[in-house]
Coordinates of C-alpha atoms in Angstrom, one line a residue:
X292 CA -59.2 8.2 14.3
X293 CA -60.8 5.4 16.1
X294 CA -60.7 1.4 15.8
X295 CA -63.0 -1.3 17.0
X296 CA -61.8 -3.1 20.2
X297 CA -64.9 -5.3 20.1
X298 CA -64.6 -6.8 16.8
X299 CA -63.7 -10.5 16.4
X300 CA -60.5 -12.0 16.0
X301 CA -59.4 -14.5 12.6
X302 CA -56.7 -16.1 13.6
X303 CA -53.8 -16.8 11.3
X304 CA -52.1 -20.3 12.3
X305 CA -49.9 -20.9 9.5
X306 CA -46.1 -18.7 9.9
X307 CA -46.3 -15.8 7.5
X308 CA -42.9 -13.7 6.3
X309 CA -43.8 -10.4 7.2
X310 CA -42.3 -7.3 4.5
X311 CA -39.1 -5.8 6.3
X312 CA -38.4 -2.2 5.9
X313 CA -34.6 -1.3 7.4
X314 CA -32.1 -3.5 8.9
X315 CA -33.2 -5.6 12.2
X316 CA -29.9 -6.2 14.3
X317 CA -28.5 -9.8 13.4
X318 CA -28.3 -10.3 17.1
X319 CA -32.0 -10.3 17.5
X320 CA -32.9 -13.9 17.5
X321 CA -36.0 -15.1 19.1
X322 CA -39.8 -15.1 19.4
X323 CA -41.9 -12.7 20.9
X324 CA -45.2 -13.7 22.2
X325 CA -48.3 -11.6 23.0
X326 CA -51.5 -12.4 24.3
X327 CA -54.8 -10.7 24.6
X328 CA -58.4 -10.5 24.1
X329 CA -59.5 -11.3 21.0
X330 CA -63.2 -13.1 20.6
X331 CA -66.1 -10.6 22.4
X332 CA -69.0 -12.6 20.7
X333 CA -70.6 -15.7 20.1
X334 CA -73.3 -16.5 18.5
X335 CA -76.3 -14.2 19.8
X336 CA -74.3 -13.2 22.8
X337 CA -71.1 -10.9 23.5
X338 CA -68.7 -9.9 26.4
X339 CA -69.5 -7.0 28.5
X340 CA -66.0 -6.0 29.1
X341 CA -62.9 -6.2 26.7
X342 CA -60.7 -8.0 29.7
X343 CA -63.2 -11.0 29.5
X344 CA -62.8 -11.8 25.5
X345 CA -61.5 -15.4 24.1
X346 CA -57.5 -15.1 24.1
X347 CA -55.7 -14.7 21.1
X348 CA -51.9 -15.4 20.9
X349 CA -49.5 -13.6 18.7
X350 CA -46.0 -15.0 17.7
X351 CA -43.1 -12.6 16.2
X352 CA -40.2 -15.2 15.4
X353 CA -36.7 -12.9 14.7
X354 CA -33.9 -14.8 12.8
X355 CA -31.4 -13.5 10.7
X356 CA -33.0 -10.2 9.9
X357 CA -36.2 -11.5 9.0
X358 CA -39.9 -12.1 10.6
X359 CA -42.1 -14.7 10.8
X360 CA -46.0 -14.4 12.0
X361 CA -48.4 -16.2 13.2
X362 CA -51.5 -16.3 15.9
X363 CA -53.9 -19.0 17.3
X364 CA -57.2 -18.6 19.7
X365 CA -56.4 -20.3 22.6
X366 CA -58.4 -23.8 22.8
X367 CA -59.0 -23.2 26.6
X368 CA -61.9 -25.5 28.2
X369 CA -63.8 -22.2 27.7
X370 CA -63.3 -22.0 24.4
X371 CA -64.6 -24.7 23.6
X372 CA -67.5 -24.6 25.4
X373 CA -68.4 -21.4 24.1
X374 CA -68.0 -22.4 20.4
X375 CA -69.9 -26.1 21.1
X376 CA -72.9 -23.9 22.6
X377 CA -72.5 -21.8 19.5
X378 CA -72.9 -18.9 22.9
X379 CA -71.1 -17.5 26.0
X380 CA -71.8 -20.3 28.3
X381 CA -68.2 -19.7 30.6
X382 CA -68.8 -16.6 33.0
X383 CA -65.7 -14.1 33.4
X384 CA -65.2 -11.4 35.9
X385 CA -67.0 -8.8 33.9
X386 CA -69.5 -10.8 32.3
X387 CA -72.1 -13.5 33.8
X388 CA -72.9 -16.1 31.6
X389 CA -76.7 -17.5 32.0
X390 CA -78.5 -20.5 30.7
X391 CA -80.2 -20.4 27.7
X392 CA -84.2 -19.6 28.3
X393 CA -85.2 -22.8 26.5
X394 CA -82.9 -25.1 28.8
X395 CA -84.5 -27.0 31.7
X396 CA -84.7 -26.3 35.7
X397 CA -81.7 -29.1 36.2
X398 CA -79.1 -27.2 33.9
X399 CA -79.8 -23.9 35.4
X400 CA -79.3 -25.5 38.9
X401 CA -76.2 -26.9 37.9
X402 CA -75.0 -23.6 36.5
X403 CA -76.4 -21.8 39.6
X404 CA -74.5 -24.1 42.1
X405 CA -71.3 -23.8 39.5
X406 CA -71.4 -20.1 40.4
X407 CA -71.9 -19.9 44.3
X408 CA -68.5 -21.7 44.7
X409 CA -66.9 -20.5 41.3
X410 CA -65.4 -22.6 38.8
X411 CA -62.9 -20.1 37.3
X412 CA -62.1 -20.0 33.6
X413 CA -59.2 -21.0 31.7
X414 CA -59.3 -18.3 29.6
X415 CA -55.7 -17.1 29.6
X416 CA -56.0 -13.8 28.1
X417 CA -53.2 -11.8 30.1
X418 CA -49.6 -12.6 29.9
X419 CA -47.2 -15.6 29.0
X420 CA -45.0 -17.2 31.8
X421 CA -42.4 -19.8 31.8
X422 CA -42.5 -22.6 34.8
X423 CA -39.4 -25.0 34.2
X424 CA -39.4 -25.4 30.5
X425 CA -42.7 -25.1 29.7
X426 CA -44.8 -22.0 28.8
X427 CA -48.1 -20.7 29.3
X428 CA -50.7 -18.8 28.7
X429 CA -52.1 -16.9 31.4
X430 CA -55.0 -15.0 33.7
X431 CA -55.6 -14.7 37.2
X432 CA -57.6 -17.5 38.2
X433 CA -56.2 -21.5 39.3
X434 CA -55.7 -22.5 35.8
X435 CA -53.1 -22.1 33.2
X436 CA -52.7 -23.3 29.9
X437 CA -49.5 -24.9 28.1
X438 CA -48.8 -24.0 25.1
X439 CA -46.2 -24.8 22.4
X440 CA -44.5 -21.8 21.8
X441 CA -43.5 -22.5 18.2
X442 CA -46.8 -23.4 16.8
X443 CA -48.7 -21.6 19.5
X444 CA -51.0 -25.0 19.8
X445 CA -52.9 -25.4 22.8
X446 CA -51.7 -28.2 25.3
X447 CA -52.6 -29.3 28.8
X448 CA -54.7 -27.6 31.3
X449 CA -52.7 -27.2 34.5
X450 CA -55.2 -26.7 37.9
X451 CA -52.5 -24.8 41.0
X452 CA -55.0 -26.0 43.3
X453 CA -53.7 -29.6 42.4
X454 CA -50.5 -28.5 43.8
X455 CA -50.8 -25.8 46.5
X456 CA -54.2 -24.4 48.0
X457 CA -54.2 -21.1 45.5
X458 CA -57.8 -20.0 44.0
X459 CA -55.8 -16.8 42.4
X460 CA -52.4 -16.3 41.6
X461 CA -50.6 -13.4 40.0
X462 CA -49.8 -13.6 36.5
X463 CA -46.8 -11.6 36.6
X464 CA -43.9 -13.8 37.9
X465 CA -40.3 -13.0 38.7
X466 CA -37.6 -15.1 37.4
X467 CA -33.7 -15.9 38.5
X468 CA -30.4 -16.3 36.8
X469 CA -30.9 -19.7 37.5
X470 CA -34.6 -20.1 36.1
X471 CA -36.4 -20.3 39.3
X472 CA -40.0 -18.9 39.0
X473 CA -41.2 -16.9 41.7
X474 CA -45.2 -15.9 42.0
X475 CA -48.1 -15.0 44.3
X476 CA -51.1 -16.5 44.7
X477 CA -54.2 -16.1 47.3
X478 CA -55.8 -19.0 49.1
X479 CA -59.6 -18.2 50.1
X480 CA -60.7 -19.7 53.5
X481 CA -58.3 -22.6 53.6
X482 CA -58.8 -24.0 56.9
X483 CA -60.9 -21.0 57.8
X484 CA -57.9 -18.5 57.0
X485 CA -57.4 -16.8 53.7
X486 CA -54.1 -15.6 53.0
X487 CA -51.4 -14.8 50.3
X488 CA -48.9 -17.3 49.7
X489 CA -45.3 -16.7 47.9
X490 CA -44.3 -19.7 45.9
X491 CA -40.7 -21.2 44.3
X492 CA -41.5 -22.9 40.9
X493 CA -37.6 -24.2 40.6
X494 CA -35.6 -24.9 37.6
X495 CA -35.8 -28.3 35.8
X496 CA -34.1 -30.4 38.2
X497 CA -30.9 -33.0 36.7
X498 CA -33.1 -36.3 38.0
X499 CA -36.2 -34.9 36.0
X500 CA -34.4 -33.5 32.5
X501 CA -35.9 -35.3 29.5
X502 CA -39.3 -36.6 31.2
X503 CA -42.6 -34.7 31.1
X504 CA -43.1 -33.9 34.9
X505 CA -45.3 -30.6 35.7
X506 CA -42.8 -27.6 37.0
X507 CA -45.8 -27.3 39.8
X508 CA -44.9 -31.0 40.7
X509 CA -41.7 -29.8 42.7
X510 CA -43.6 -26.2 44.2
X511 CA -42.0 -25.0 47.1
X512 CA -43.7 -22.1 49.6
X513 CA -41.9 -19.5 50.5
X514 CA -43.8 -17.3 52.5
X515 CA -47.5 -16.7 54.0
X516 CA -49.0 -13.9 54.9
X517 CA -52.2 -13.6 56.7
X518 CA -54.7 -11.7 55.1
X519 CA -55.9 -8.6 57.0
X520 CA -59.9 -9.4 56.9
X521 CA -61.0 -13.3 56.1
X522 CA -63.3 -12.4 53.4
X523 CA -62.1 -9.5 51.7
X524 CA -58.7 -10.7 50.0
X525 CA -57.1 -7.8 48.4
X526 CA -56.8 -7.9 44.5
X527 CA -53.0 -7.7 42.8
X528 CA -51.8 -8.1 39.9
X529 CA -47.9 -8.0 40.4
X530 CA -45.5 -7.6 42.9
X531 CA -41.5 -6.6 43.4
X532 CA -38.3 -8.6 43.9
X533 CA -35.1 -7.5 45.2
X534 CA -32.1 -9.8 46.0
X535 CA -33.0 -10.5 49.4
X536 CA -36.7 -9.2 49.3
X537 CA -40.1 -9.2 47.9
X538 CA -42.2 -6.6 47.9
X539 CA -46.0 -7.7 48.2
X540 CA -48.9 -4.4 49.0
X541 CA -51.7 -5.4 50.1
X542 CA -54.2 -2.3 48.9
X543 CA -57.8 -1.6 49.7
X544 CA -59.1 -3.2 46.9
X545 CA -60.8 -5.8 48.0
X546 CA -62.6 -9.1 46.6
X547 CA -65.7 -9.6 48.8
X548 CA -66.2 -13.6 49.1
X549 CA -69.8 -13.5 50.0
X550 CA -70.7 -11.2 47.0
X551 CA -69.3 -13.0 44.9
X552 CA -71.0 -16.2 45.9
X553 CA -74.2 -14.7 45.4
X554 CA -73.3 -12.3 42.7
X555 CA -75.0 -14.9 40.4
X556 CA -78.1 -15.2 42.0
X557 CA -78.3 -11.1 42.2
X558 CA -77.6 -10.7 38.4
X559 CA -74.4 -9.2 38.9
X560 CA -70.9 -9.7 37.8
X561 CA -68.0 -11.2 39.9
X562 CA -66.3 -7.5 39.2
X563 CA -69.3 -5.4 40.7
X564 CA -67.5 -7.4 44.1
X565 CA -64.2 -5.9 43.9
X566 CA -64.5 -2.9 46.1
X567 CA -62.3 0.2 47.1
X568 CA -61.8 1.6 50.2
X569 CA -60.1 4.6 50.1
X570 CA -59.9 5.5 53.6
X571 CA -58.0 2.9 54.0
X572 CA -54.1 2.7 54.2
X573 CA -52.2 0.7 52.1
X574 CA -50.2 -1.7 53.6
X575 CA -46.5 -2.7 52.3
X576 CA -45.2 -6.4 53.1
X577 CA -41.5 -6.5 53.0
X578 CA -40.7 -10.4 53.3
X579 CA -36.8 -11.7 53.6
X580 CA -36.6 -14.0 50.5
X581 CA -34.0 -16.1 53.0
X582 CA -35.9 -16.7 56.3
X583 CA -39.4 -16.4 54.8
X584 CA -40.6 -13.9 57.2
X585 CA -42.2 -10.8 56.8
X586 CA -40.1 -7.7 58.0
X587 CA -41.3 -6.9 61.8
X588 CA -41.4 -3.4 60.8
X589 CA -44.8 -2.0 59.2
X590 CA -44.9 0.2 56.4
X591 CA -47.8 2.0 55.4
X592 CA -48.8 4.3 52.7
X593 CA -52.3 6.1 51.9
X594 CA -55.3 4.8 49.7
X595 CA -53.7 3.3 46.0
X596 CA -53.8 0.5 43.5
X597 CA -51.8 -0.5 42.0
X598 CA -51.7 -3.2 39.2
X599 CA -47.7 -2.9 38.0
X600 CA -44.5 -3.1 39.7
X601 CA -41.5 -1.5 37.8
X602 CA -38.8 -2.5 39.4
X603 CA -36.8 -2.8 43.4
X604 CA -33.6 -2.6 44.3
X605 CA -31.9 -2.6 47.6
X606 CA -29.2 0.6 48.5
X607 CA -27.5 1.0 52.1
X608 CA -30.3 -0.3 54.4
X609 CA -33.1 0.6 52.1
X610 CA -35.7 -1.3 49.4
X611 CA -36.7 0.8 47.2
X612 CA -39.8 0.0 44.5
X613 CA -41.1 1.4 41.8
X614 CA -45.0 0.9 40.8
X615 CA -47.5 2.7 38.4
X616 CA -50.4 3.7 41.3
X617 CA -53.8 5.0 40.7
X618 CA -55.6 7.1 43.2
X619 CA -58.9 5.0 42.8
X620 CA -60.5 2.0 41.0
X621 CA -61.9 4.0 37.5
X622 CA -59.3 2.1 34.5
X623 CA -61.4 -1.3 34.8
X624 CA -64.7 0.5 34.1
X625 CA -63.1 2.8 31.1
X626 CA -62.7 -0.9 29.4
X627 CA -66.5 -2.2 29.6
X628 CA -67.3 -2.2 26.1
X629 CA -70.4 -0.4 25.7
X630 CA -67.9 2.2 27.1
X631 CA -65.3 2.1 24.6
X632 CA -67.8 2.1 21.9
X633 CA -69.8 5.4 22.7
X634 CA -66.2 7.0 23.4
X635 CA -64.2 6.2 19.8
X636 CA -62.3 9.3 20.6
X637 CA -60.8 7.6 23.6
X638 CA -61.0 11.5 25.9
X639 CA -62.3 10.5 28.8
X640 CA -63.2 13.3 31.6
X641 CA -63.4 10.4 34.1
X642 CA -60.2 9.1 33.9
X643 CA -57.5 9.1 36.8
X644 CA -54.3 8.9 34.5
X645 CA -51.4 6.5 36.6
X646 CA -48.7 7.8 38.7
X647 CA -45.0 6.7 38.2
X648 CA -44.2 5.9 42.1
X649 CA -40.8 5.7 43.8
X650 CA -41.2 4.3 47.8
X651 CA -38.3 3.8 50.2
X652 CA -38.2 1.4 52.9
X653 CA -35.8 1.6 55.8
X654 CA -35.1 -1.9 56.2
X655 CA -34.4 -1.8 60.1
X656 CA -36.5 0.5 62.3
X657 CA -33.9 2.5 64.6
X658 CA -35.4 2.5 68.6
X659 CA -33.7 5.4 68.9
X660 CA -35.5 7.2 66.1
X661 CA -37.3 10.2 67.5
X662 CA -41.5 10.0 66.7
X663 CA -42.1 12.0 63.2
X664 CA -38.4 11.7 62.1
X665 CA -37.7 10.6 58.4
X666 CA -36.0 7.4 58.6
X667 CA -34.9 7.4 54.7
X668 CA -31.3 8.5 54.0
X669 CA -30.7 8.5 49.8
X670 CA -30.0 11.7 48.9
X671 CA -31.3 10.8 45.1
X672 CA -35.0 10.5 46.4
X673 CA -37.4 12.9 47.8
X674 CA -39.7 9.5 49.1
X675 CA -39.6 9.7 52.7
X676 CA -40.4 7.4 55.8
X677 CA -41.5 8.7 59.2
X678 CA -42.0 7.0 62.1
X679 CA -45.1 7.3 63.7
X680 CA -46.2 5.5 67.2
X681 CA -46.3 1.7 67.2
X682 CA -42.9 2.0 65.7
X683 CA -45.0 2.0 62.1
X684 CA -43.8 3.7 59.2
X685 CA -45.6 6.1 57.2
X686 CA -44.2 5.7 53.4
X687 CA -44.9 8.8 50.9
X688 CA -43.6 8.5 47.2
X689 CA -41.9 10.4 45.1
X690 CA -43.4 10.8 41.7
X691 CA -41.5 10.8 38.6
X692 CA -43.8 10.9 36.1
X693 CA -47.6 11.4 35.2
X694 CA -49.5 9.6 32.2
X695 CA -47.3 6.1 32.1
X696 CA -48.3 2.4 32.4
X697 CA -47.2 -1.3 31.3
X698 CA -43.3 -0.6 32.3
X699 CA -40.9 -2.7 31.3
X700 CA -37.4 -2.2 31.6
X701 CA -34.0 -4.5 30.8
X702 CA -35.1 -7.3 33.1
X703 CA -31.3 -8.3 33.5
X704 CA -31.5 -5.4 36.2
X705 CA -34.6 -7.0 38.1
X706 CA -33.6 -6.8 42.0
X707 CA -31.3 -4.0 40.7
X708 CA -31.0 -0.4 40.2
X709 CA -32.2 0.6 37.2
X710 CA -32.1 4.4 35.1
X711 CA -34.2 3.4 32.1
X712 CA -38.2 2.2 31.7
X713 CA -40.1 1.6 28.4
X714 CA -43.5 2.0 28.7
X715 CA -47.2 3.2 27.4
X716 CA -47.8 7.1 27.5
X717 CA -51.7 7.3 28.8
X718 CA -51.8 10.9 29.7
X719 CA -55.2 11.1 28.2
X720 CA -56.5 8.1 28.2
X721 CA -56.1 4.1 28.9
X722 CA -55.7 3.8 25.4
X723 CA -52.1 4.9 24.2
X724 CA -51.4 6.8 21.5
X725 CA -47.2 6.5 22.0
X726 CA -44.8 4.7 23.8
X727 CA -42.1 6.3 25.4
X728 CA -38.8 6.1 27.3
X729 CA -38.1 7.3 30.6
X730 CA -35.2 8.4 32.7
X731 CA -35.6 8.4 35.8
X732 CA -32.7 10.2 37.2
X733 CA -33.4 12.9 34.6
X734 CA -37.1 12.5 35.0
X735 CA -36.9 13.2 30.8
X736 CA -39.0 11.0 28.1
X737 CA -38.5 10.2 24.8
X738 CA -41.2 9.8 22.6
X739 CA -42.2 7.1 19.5
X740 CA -45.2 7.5 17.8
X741 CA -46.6 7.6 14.3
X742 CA -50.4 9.4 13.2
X743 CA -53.2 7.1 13.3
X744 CA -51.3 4.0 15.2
X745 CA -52.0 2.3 18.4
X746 CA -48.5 0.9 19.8
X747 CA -48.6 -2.1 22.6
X748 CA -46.6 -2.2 25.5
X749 CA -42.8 -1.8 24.3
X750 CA -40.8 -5.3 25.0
X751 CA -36.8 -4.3 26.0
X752 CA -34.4 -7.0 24.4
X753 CA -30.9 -6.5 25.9
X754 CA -28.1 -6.7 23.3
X755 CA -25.7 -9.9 24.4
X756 CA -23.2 -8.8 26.0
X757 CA -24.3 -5.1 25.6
X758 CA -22.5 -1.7 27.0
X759 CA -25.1 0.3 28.9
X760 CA -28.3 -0.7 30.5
X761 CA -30.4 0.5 27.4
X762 CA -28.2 -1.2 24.7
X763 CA -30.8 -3.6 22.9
X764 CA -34.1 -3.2 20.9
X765 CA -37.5 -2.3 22.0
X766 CA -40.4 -4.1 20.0
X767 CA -43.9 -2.6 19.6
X768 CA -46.5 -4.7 17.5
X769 CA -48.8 -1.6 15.7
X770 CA -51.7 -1.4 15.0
X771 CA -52.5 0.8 11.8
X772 CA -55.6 2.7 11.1
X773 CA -53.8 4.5 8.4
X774 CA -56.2 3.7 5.1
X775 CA -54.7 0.8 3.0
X776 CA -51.6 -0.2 5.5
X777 CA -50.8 -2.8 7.3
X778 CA -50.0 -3.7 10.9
X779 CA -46.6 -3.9 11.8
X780 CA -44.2 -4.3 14.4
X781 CA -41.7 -1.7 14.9
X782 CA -37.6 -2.3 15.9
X783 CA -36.2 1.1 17.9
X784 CA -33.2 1.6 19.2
X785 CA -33.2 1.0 22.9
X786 CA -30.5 4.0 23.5
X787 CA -31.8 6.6 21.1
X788 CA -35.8 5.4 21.1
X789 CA -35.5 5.9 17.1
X790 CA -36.9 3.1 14.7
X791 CA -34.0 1.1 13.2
X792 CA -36.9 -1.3 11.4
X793 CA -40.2 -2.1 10.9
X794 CA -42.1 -5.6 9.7
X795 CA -45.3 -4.9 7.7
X796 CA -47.7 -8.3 8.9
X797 CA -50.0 -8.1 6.5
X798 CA -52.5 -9.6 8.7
X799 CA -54.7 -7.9 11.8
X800 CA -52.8 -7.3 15.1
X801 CA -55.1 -7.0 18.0
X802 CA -54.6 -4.8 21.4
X803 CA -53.6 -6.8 23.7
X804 CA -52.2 -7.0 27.2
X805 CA -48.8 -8.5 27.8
X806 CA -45.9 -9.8 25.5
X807 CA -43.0 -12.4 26.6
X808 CA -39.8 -13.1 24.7
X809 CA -37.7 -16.0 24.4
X810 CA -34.4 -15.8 23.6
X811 CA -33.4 -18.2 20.5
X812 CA -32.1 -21.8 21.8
X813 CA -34.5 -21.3 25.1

């Protein structure tokens, strides 16, 4: 079994009824989005790496036991530039973008001096998030895109920079009951300092309710933190929440500034300048989401990265967090394309499968603590803290499971404790093959999969109102290699993990990377 990651996308604008096979609950009303890579070539050129393709945007509407389809490219600046040049004219992180031979000296200086202090793209290709009422389509770098969530139609570009002093920010936000936006961005030698900065979005405010003001208009910072070298900013890709805490780790992969200025110029990509260090610690901010401060005491752990938080949650003087942590920087290369298409098979003897992580921090450092005690005190965790000199706590995990990435869980219990997380099973490979469900205070999983199918990342929809944590749906979009079937997205049951439905597309789905729901009437 294998499929072709690198082929091009045809997008599919118009809303399609898809073919329904079983009964999708009647209290499942709402749109999924999902978002991804989906053009790797133009013209005479192509992508080196499948992160960097053209985004394509998926749209599942549920009503009244039926679904609707539909996907759009995303009409980013970068789009279009590609498709005007009729080639890749827009560098991304894995692939530099050079002048056409035939153009003239002025328009390669232009594009030189363009990439010595980078212009980012807009190519939003990650994840979907909601700032005030508006949604949009996501990366890493200082732009976002709007888009109309209905018709999926590309809308304004949105520049942070315009706003707060951000070159990256993460593309994983936290929300609040109140619809607050909370996200992390990094500012590169502002001032002669770079440092990590932890931003509000707020809710729609009463005086601006009806008019079209930008959510970033009314940005509020929460937090710096100082980075720990000027020119070596660490890369992130998520971070954890608790009631009164975030959790921000600041690994030893690092983004090296100077390479990257002259990564052009040396005929190397903007990734070949992310760097990790292994004998390194990695070093946990704890920052109180009430003063702003970071926690005087340090926490440490050894050598990681990690790209998702699970979950936090706070329990008698302790944070705990839960992340998916790799032991060294191998996933992004497994996804270069030249990669993925002498490896159809998808067995890779150089992969470094993830790591489902627990750490506890001790929220205040006892003076009284003896040198090498354990300062944690839940009896449902083997993850310890011990107190070293400096007063500096050393952090070890406990691992509850092996092979699992892109968790998500009922996000109604973000900040708190959680039992259940959906998630990808990559105990082979990047690639997954099934999507399971976890227990964590069982440390069991439950399996979904079907023979020749490549499930996304599972989506938990609570049931309104619902009894137990795990009382909703999960939603996979399918792809199907089967000969002479369709892609489909699959409805399981979020207690049992069994399929209660299934809607047949009839159209290509596409992997893709993250998927974002909206509740009908949002």
């Amino acid at each position: 079994m294998s499929t072709d990651f690198s082929k091009n996308a045809e997008e599919r604008p118009e809303c399609i009824k898809a073919d329904v096979k079983g009964n999708i609950p009647s209290w499942l009303q709402g749109t999924l989005l999902r978002n991804g890579p989906g053009i790797f070539s133009v013209g005479d050129t192509s992508y080196d790496h499948w992160f960097d393709g053209m985004a394509i945007m998926h749209s599942f509407n549920f009503k009244d036991g039926e679904v609707h389809h539909r996907s759009r490219f995303l009409r980013s600046d970068t789009y279009k530039a590609n498709m005007a040049a009729n080639r890749i004219v827009v560098s991304e992180m894995g692939t530099m973008a050079y002048p056409d031979p035939s153009k003239n000296f002025i328009v390669k200086a232009i594009t030189f001096l363009n990439h010595t202090v980078p212009d980012f793209t807009d190519n939003g290709a990650s994840n979907f998030m909601k700032y005030g009422n508006d949604y949009y389509a996501t990366s890493e770098t200082n732009y976002i895109r709007k888009i109309d969530p209905v018709t999926l139609e590309t809308q304004e570009k949105v520049d942070y920079m315009k706003y707060l002093p951000v070159n990256l920010a993460s593309s994983h936000p936290h929300y609040d009951k109140q619809g607050n936006a909370y996200n992390i961005g990094t500012s590169i030698a502002e001032k002669g300092k770079t440092k990590y900065i932890l931003f509000k979005v707020p809710a729609v405010a009463e005086k601006d309710k009806g008019k079209n003001v930008p959510a970033l208009k009314n940005v509020e910072v929460i937090c710096t933190v100082p980075c720990r070298t000027l020119l070596t900013p660490c890369y992130y890709h998520s971070f954890g929440m608790t009631d009164n805490y975030f959790i921000f780790i600041e690994q030893p992969f690092k983004l090296d500034i100077v390479k990257m200025a002259t990564a052009y110029m040396r005929g190397v990509n903007w990734a070949s300048c992310l760097k990790f260090c292994p004998e390194e610690n990695t070093l946990i901010h704890l920052i109180d989401r009430k003063t702003g401060k970071v926690v005087e005491t340090k926490y440490y752990t050894g050598a990681m990265i990690v790209y998702h938080h699970v979950n936090a949650f706070e329990d008698d003087g302790h944070v705990i967090f839960d992340v998916i942590a790799y032991k060294d920087n191998s996933l992004y290369d497994m996804f270069y394309l030249s990669k993925l298409k002498e490896n159809p098979g998808f067995h890779d003897d150089t992969y470094s499968k993830p790591s489902y992580k627990r750490f506890v921090l001790p929220i205040h450092s006892d003076k009284g603590v003896a040198i090498g005690e354990d300062m944690v005190k839940l009896k449902y965790t083997t993850a310890s803290a011990v107190k070293e000199k400096d007063g500096k706590l050393m952090c070890q995990s406990e691992v509850l499971w092996e092979g699992f990435e892109l968790p998500k869980m009922n996000y109604d219990l973000n900040g708190k404790r959680h039992r259940f997380v959906y998630g990808s099973c990559v105990e082979e490979s990047a690639l997954s093959k099934q999507v399971g469900k976890l227990d964590t205070e069982t440390k069991e999983m439950v399996y979904w999969n079907e023979d020749n199918c490549w499930p996304s990342e599972p989506v938990f929809i609570p049931r309104p109102n619902g009894e137990s944590e795990d009382d909703g749906v999960v939603l996979v979009s399918v792809i199907n290699s089967n000969p002479g079937q369709s892609d489909f997205m699959v409805i399981l049951d979020g207690r049992t993990f069994k399929e209660v439905a299934r809607a047949y597309v009839n159209t290509e789905l596409h992997k893709d990377m993250h998927g974002f729901f909206i509740p009908q009437g949002n």
